[in-house]
Coordinates of C-alpha atoms in Angstrom, one line a residue:
Chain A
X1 CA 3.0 127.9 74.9
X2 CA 4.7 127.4 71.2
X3 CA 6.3 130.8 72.1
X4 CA 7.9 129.5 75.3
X5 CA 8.9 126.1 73.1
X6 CA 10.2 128.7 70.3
X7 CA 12.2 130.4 72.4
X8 CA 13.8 126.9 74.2
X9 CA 13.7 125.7 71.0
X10 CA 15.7 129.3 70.0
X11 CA 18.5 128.8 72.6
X12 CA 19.0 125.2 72.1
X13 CA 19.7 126.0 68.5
X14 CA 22.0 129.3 70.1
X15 CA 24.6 126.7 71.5
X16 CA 25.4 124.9 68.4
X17 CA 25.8 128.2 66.3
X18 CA 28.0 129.3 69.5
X19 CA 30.0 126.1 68.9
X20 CA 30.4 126.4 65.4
X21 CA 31.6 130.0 65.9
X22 CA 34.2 129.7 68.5
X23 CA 36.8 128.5 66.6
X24 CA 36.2 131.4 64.3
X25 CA 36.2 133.9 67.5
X26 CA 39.2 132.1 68.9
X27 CA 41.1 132.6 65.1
X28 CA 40.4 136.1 65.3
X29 CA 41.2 137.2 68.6
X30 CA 44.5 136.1 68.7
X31 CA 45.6 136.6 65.6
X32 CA 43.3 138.4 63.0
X33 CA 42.7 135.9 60.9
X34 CA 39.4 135.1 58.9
X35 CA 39.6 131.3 58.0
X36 CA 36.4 131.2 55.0
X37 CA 36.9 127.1 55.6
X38 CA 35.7 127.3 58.5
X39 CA 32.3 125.5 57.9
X40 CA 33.8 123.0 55.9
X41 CA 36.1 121.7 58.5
X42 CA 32.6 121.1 59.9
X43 CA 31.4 119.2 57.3
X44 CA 34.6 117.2 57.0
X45 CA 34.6 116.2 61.0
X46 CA 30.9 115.1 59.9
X47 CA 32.1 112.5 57.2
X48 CA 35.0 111.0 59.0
X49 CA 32.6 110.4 61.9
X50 CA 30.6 108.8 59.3
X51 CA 33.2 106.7 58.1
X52 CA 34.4 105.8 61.4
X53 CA 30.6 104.5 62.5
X54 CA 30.3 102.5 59.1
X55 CA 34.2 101.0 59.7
X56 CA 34.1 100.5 63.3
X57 CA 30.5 100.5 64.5
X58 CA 28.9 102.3 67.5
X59 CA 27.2 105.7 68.0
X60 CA 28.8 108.6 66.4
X61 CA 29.4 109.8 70.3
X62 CA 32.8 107.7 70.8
X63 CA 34.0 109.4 67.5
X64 CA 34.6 112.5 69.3
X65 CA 37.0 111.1 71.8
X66 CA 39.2 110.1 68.8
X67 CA 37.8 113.5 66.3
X68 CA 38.9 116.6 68.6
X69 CA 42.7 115.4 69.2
X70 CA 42.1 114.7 64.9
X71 CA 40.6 118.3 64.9
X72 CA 43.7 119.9 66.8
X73 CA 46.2 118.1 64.6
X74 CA 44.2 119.4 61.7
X75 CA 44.7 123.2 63.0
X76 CA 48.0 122.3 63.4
X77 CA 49.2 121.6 60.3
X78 CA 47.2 124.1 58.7
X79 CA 48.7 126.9 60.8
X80 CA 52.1 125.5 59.8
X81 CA 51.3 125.1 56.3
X82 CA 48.7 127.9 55.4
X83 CA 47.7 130.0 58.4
X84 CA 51.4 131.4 59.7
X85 CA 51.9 133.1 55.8
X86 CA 48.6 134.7 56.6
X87 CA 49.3 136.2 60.0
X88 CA 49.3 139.8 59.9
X89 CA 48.8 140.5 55.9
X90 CA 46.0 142.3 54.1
X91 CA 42.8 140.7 55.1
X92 CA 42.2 140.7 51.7
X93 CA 44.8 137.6 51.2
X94 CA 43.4 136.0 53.8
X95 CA 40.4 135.9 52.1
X96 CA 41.5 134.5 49.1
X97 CA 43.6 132.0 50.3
X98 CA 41.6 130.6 52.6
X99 CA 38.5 130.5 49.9
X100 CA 40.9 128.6 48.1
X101 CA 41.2 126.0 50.7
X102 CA 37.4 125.9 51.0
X103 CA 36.9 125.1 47.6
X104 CA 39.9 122.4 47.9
X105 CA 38.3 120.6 50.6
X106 CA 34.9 120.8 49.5
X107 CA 36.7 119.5 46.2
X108 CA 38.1 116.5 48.1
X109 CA 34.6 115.5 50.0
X110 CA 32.7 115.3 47.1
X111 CA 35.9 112.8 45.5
X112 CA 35.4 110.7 48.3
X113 CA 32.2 110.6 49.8
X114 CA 30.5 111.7 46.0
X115 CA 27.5 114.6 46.2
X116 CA 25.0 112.1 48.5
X117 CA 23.7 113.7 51.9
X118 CA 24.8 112.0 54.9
X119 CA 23.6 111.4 58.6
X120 CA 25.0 110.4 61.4
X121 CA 22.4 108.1 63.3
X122 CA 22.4 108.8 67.1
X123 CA 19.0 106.2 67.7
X124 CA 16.4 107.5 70.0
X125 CA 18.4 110.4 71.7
X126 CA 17.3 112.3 68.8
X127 CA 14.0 112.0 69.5
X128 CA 13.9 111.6 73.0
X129 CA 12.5 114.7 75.0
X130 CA 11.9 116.3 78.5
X131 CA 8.2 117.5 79.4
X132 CA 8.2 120.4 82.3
X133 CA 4.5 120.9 82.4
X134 CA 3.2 121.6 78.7
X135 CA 6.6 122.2 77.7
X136 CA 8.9 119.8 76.3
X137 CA 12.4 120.2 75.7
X138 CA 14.5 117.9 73.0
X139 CA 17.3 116.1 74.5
X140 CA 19.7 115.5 72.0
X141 CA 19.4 119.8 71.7
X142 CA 20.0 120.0 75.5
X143 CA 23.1 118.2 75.3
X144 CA 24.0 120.0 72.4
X145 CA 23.9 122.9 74.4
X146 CA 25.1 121.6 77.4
X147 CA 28.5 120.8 75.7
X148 CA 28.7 123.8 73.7
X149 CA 28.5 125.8 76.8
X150 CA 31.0 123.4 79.1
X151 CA 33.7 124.4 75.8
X152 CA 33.1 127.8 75.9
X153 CA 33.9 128.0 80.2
X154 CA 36.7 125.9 79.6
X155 CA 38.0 128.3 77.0
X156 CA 37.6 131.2 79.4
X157 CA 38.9 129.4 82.5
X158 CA 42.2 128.4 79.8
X159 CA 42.2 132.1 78.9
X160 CA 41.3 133.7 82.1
X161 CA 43.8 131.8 84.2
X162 CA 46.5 129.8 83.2
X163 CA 49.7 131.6 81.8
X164 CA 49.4 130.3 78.8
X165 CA 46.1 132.1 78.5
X166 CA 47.7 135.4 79.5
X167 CA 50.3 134.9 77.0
X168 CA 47.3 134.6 74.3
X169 CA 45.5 137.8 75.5
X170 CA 49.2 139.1 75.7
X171 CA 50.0 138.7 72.1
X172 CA 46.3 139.3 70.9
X173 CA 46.8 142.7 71.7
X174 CA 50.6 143.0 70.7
X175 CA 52.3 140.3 69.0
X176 CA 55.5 141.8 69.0
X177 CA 55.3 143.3 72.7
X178 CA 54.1 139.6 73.3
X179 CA 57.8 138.2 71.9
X180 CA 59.6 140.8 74.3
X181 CA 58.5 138.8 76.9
X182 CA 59.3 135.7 75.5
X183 CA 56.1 134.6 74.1
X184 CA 56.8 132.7 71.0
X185 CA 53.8 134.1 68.9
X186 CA 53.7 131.3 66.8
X187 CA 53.4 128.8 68.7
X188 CA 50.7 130.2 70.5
X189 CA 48.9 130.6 66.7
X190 CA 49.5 127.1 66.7
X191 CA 47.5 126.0 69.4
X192 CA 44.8 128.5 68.7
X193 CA 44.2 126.9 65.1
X194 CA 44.3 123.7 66.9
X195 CA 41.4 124.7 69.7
X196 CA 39.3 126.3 66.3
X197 CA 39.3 123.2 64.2
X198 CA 39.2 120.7 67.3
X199 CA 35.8 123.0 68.3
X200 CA 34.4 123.2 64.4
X201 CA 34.5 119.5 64.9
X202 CA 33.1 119.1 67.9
X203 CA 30.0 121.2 66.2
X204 CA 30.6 119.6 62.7
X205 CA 29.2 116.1 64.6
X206 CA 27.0 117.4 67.0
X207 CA 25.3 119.4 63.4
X208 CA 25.4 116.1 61.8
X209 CA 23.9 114.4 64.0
X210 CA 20.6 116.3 63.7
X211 CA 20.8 117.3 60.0
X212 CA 22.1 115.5 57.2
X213 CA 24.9 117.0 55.4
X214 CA 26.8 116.9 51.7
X215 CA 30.1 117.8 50.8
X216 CA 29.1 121.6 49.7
X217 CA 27.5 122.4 53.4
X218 CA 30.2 124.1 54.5
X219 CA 29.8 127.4 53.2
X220 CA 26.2 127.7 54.7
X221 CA 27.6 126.7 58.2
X222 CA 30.0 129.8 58.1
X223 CA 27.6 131.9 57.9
X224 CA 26.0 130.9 60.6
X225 CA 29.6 130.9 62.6
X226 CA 29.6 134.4 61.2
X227 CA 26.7 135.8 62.1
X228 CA 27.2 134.7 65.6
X229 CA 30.8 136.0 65.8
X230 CA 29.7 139.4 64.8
X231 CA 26.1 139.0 66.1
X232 CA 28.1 138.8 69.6
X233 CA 30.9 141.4 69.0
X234 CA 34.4 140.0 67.6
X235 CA 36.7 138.6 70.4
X236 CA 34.7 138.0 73.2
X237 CA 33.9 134.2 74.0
X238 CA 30.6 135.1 75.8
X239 CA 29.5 137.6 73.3
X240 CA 30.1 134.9 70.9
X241 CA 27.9 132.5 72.8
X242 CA 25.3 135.6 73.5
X243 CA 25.3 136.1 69.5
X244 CA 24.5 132.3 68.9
X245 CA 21.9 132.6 70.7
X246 CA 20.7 135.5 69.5
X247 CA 21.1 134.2 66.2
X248 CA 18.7 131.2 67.0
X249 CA 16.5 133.0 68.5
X250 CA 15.6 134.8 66.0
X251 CA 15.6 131.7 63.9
X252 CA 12.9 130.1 65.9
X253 CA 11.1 133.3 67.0
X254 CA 10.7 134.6 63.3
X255 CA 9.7 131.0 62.2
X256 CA 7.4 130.9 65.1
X257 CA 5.6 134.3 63.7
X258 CA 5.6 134.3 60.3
X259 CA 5.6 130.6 59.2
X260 CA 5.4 130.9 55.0
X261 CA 9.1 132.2 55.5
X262 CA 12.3 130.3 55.7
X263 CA 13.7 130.7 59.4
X264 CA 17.1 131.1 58.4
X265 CA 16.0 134.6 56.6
X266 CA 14.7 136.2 60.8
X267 CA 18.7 135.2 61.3
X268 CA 20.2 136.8 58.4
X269 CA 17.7 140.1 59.3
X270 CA 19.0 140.4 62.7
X271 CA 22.5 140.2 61.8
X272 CA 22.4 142.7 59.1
X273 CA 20.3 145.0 62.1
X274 CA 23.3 144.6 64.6
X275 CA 25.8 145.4 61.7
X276 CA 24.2 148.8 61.0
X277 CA 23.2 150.0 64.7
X278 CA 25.9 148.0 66.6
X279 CA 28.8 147.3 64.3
X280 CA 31.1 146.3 67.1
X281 CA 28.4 143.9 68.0
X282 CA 26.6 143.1 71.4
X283 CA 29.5 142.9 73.5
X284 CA 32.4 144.2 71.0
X285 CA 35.4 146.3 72.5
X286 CA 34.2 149.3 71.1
X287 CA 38.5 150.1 69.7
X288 CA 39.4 149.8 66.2
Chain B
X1 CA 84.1 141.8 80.3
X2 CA 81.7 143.3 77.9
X3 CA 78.0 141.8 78.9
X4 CA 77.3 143.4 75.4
X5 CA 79.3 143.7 72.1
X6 CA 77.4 145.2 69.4
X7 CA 80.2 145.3 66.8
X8 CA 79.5 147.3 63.4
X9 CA 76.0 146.7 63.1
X10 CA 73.8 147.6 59.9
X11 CA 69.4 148.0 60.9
X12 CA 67.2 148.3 57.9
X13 CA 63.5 149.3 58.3
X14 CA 62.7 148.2 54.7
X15 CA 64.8 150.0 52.1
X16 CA 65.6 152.7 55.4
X17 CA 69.0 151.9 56.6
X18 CA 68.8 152.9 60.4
X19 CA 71.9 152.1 61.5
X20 CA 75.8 152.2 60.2
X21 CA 78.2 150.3 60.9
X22 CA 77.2 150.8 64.9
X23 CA 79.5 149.7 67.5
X24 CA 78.9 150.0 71.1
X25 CA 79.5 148.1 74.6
X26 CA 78.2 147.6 77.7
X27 CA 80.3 146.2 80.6
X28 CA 78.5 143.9 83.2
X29 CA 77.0 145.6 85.8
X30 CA 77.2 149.5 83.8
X31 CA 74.4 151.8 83.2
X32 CA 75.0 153.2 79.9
X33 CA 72.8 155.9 78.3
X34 CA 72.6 156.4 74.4
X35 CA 71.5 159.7 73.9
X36 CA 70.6 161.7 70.2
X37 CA 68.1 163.4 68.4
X38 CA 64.9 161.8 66.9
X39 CA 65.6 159.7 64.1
X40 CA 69.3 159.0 64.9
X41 CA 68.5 155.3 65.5
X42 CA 68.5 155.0 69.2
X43 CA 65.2 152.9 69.1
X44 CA 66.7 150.8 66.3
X45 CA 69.7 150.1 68.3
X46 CA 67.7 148.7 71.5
X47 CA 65.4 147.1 69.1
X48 CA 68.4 145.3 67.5
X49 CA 69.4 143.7 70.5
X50 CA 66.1 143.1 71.9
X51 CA 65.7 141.0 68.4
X52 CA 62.9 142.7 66.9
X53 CA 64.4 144.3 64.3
X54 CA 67.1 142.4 62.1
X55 CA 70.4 143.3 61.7
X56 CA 72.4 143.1 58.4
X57 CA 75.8 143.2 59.3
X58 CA 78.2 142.9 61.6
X59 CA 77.4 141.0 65.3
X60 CA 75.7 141.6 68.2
X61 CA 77.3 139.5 71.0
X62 CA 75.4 138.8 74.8
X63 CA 77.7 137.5 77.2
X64 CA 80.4 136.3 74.2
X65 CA 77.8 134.8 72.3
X66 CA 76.4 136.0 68.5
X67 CA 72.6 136.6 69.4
X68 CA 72.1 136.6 65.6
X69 CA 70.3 133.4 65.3
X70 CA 68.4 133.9 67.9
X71 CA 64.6 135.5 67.9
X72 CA 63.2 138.0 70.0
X73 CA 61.3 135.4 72.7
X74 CA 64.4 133.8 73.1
X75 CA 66.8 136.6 73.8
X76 CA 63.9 137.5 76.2
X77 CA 64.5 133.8 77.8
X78 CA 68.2 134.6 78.1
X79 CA 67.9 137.9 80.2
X80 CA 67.5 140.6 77.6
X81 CA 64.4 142.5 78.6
X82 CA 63.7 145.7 76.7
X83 CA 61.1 148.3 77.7
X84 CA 59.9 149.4 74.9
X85 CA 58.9 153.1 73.1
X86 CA 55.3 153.8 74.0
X87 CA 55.4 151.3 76.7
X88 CA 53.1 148.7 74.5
X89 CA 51.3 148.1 77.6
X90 CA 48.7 144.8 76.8
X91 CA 45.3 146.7 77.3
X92 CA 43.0 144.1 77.8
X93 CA 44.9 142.5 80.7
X94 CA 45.1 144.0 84.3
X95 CA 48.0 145.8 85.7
X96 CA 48.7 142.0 87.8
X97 CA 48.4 140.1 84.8
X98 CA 50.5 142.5 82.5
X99 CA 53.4 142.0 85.2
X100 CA 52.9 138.1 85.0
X101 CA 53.2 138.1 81.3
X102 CA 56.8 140.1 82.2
X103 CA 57.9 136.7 84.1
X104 CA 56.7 134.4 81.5
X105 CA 60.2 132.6 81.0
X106 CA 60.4 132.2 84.7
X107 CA 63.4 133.2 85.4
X108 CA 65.0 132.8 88.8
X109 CA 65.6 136.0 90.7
X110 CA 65.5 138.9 92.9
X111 CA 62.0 140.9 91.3
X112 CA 59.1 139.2 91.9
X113 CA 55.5 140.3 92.5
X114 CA 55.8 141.8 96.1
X115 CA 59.1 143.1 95.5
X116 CA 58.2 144.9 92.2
X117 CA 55.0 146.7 94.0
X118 CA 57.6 147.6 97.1
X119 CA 59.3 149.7 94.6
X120 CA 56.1 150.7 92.4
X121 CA 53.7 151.2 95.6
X122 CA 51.7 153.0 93.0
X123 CA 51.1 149.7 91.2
X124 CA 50.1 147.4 94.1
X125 CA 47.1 150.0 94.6
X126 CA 46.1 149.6 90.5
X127 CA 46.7 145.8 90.5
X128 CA 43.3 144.9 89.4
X129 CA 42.5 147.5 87.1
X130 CA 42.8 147.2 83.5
X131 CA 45.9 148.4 81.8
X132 CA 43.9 150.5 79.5
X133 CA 42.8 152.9 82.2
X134 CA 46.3 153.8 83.3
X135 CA 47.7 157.5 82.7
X136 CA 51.2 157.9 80.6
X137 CA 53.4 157.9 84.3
X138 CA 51.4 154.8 85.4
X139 CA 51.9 153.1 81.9
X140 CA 55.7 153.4 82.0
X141 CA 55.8 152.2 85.4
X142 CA 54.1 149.3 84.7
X143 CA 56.5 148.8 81.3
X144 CA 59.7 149.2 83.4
X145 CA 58.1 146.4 86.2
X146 CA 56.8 144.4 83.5
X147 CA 60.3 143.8 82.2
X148 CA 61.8 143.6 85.3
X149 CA 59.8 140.4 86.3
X150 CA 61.4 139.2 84.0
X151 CA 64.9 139.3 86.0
X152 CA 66.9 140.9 83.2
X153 CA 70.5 140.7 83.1
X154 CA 70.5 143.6 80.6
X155 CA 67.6 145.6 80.7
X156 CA 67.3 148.0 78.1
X157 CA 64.6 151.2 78.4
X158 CA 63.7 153.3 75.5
X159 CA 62.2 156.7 75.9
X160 CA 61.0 156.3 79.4
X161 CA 60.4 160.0 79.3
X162 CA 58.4 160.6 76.2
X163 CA 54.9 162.6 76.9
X164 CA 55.5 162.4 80.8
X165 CA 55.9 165.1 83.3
X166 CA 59.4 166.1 84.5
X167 CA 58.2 165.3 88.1
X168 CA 57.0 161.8 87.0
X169 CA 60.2 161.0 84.9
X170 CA 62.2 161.8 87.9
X171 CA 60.7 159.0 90.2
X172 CA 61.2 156.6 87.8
X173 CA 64.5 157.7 87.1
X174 CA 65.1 156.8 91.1
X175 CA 64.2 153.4 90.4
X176 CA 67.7 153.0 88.2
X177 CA 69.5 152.7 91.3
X178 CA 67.5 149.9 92.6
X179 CA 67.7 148.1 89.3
X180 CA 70.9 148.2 89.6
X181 CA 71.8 147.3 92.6
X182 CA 70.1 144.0 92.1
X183 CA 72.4 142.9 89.4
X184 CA 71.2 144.7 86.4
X185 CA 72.9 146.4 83.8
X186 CA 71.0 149.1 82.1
X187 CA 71.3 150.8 78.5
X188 CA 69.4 153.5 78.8
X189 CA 68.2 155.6 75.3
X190 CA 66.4 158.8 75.9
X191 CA 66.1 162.3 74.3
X192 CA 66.1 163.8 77.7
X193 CA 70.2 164.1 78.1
X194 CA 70.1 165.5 81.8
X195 CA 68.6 162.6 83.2
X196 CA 69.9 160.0 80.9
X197 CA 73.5 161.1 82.1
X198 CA 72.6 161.4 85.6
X199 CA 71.7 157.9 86.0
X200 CA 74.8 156.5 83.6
X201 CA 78.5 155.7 83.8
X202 CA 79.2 155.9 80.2
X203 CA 77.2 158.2 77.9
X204 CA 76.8 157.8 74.0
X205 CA 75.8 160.3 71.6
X206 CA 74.4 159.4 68.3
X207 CA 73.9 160.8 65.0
X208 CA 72.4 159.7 62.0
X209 CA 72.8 155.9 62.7
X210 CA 76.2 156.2 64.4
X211 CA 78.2 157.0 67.5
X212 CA 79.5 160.6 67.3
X213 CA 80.5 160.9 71.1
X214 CA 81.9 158.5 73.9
X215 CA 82.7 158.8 77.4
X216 CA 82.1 158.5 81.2
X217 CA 78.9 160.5 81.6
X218 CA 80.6 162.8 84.4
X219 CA 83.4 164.0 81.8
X220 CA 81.1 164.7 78.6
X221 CA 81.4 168.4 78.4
X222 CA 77.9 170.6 77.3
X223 CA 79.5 171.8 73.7
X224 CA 80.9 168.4 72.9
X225 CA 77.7 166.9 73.8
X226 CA 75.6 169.3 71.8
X227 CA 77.7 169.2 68.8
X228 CA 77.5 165.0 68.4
X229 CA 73.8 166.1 69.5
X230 CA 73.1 168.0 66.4
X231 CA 75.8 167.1 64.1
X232 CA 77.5 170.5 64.1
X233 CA 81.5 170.9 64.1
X234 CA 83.2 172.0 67.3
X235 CA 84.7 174.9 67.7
X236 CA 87.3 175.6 70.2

């Protein structure tokens, strides 16, 4: 039975790791781009929930409604004022600069909200569970996963469907073909660093929520985007969503087995497996 | 009057100047073929106009007006659709979705979905496979529809022979006529000067970033053509 709950317990985790990593997914697909902040655009969604609970009152919930259009403004102005001189350059500068801004906002959180851990209190939801039989199933996880999943459709419907997804897929795989047909290229880069930092968010509160968190959190969080992003295979939205669950499964699983050793470590094992037997991941495009 | 003026033009890829002083122009409803060796700038040229490479010097007018300012989506938005070298079909979409790309600026006119697989039967039939898994003729056809969806005013093709079998080229050369007989004019560059000239009113030859030849395609003798071709002197 604590293998069934494991494994529950294993997917559960999946969807927030899938969350976290879409905006990551997203940032690459359409336009190459490795953004090392990442996790701390996480963190930071965490704080200003936090600040807007202590300010205004309530559950951390309502801060989303006001957090994701925050989010997409936030991806916004960092495509305009960072991202768009990163487009299409050795990955190498990407790398760099975007370290740099990691280090600049993990700079600026511990300014304001000093080096302290933070929670954000969600009551009895976080305790609150399901029992099916012997098995019980955490809530606050469920919903976690719930809504992680409901983003990740959405995302596909978006792409799958509307013209403006086409024009994304269009000018993922040729930018300047893309422009040919009148696709303005950076405005869809735009609104794709506006859907990754509104989704980091999203997973930045829903993470908070069950963990606390400090202003150098970040850079753990990425790795866990980035284990599901390869994990899954780069560019696909489901493979991402298959490789954060993988990712916690093997979390919980490994934890489950061998429990002297840190769960995280099963994680980082199975990523580094995929890397040498399946580089382009579970369900990579096997080009390039 | 002219629907395009390209008026002493300088293309740089870089430090590699591409084009000299160019001038060239296409009347309204013309089809026009630029013909030349490799590497005498006839990509650059189309490129040029289609916006995606910049010019230096000199003007490149669309219906009276200096496209300079203007980048590549929104010359696209205006009517200029170029099919380009290599076709740079998008591989992860479908052959349907690749044409609806093509009419992303919505543009009013006659090609539209069912009308571009009346002329492209082959295409209906491969609608929803993935672009990827077309072969070379399939690819092109699917370029030249994509950019007609688009409802061009100008519609400029590059190369539309390269790597594809002399039966192949010729059906798509018979789609030229229907282009333009729904109100297209067509600049056509192409290595393959028999059926560039074939489909064209006026004919151009170019050389090393220049025009070396002009004239209606009908009147262009063989040795004239072959010494602008290759850049040797005429002897007569």
């Amino acid at each position: 039975m604590n293998w069934i709950m494991a494994a529950i317990g294993g997917v559960l985790l999946g969807g927030l790791y899938a969350l976290y990593a879409t905006g990551l997914s997203v940032s690459f697909g359409v336009m190459r781009l490795i953004n090392l902040a990442h996790g701390d655009l996480a963190v930071t969604a965490a704080f200003l929930s936090s600040t807007l609970v202590l300010t205004a009152g309530g559950s951390p919930f309502w801060t989303i409604l006001v957090l994701i259009p925050v989010g997409f403004g936030v991806g916004v102005l960092l495509q305009k004022v960072v991202f768009d001189r990163l487009v299409g350059v050795d990955p190498a500068l990407q790398i760099v600069a975007t370290f740099g801004l990691s280090i600049v906002i993990q700079n600026a959180l511990l300014k304001v909200y000093t080096a302290d851990r933070r929670a954000l209190d969600i009551g009895s939801l976080k305790t609150k569970s399901f029992s099916i039989g012997e098995v019980s199933v955490g809530a606050f996880p469920l919903l976690r996963f719930v809504v992680a999943v409901l983003v990740l459709v959405s995302l596909s419907l978006f792409l799958g469907r509307t013209s403006t997804g086409r024009a994304f897929r269009a000018t993922s795989d040729d930018p300047e073909a893309a422009r040919l047909m009148g696709i303005n290229s950076r405005a869809i880069y735009v609104i794709a660093s506006g859907i990754a930092v509104s989704t980091v968010f999203l997973a930045g509160i829903f993470s908070g929520a069950q963990t606390n968190f400090a202003s150098s959190d970040g850079p753990g969080l990425l790795i866990f985007a980035f284990e599901a992003v390869i994990i899954g295979g780069l560019g696909s939205l489901w493979g991402t969503l298959a490789g954060g669950i993988a990712l916690g499964l093997a979390q919980t699983l490994g934890a489950e087995q061998f429990t002297d050793w840190p769960a995280q470590l099963f994680g980082h094992v199975l990523f580094l497996i995929v890397l040498a037997v399946r580089p382009n991941g579970l369900f990579g495009r096997a080009e390039t | 009057m002219a629907l395009l003026e390209i008026d002493a033009i300088d293309a740089f890829y870089g430090d590699f100047q591409a084009l000299f002083g160019l001038s060239l122009s296409v009347d309204e409803g013309q089809a026009v073929a630029v013909i030349g060796a490799n590497g005498a700038g006839k990509s650059t040229l189309l490129k040029a106009v289609a916006g995606s490479v910049p010019t230096r010097s000199g003007r490149v007018l669309y219906d009276g007006t200096d496209l300079a300012d203007l980048p590549s989506h929104r010359r696209a938005a205006t009517g200029i659709s170029l099919v380009p070298e290599g076709r740079r079909i998008f591989s992860s979409l479908s052959v349907e979705e690749n044409l609806l790309v093509g009419a992303f600026s919505e543009r009013p006119g006659p090609w539209t979905l069912p009308k571009i697989y009346e002329t492209f039967p082959l295409l209906e039939r491969l609608a929803k496979r993935s672009a990827a898994r077309l072969s070379g003729g399939e690819q092109q056809a699917l370029a030249i529809g994509r950019a007609l969806m688009n409802n061009p005013r100008l519609l400029l093709l590059d190369e539309v022979s390269l790597g594809l079998a002399p039966g192949v080229v010729k059906s798509l050369y018979a789609v030229i006529p229907i282009i333009r007989d729904n109100g297209t004019t067509v600049l056509i560059v192409e290595q393959d000067v028999n059926q560039a000239l074939a489909a064209s009113d006026m004919a151009h030859c170019m050389l090393e970033g220049k025009v070396s030849l002009s004239g209606r395609a009908s009147e262009l003798s063989r040795a004239a053509i072959s010494a602008a071709y290759f850049g040797s002197e005429v002897h007569t």
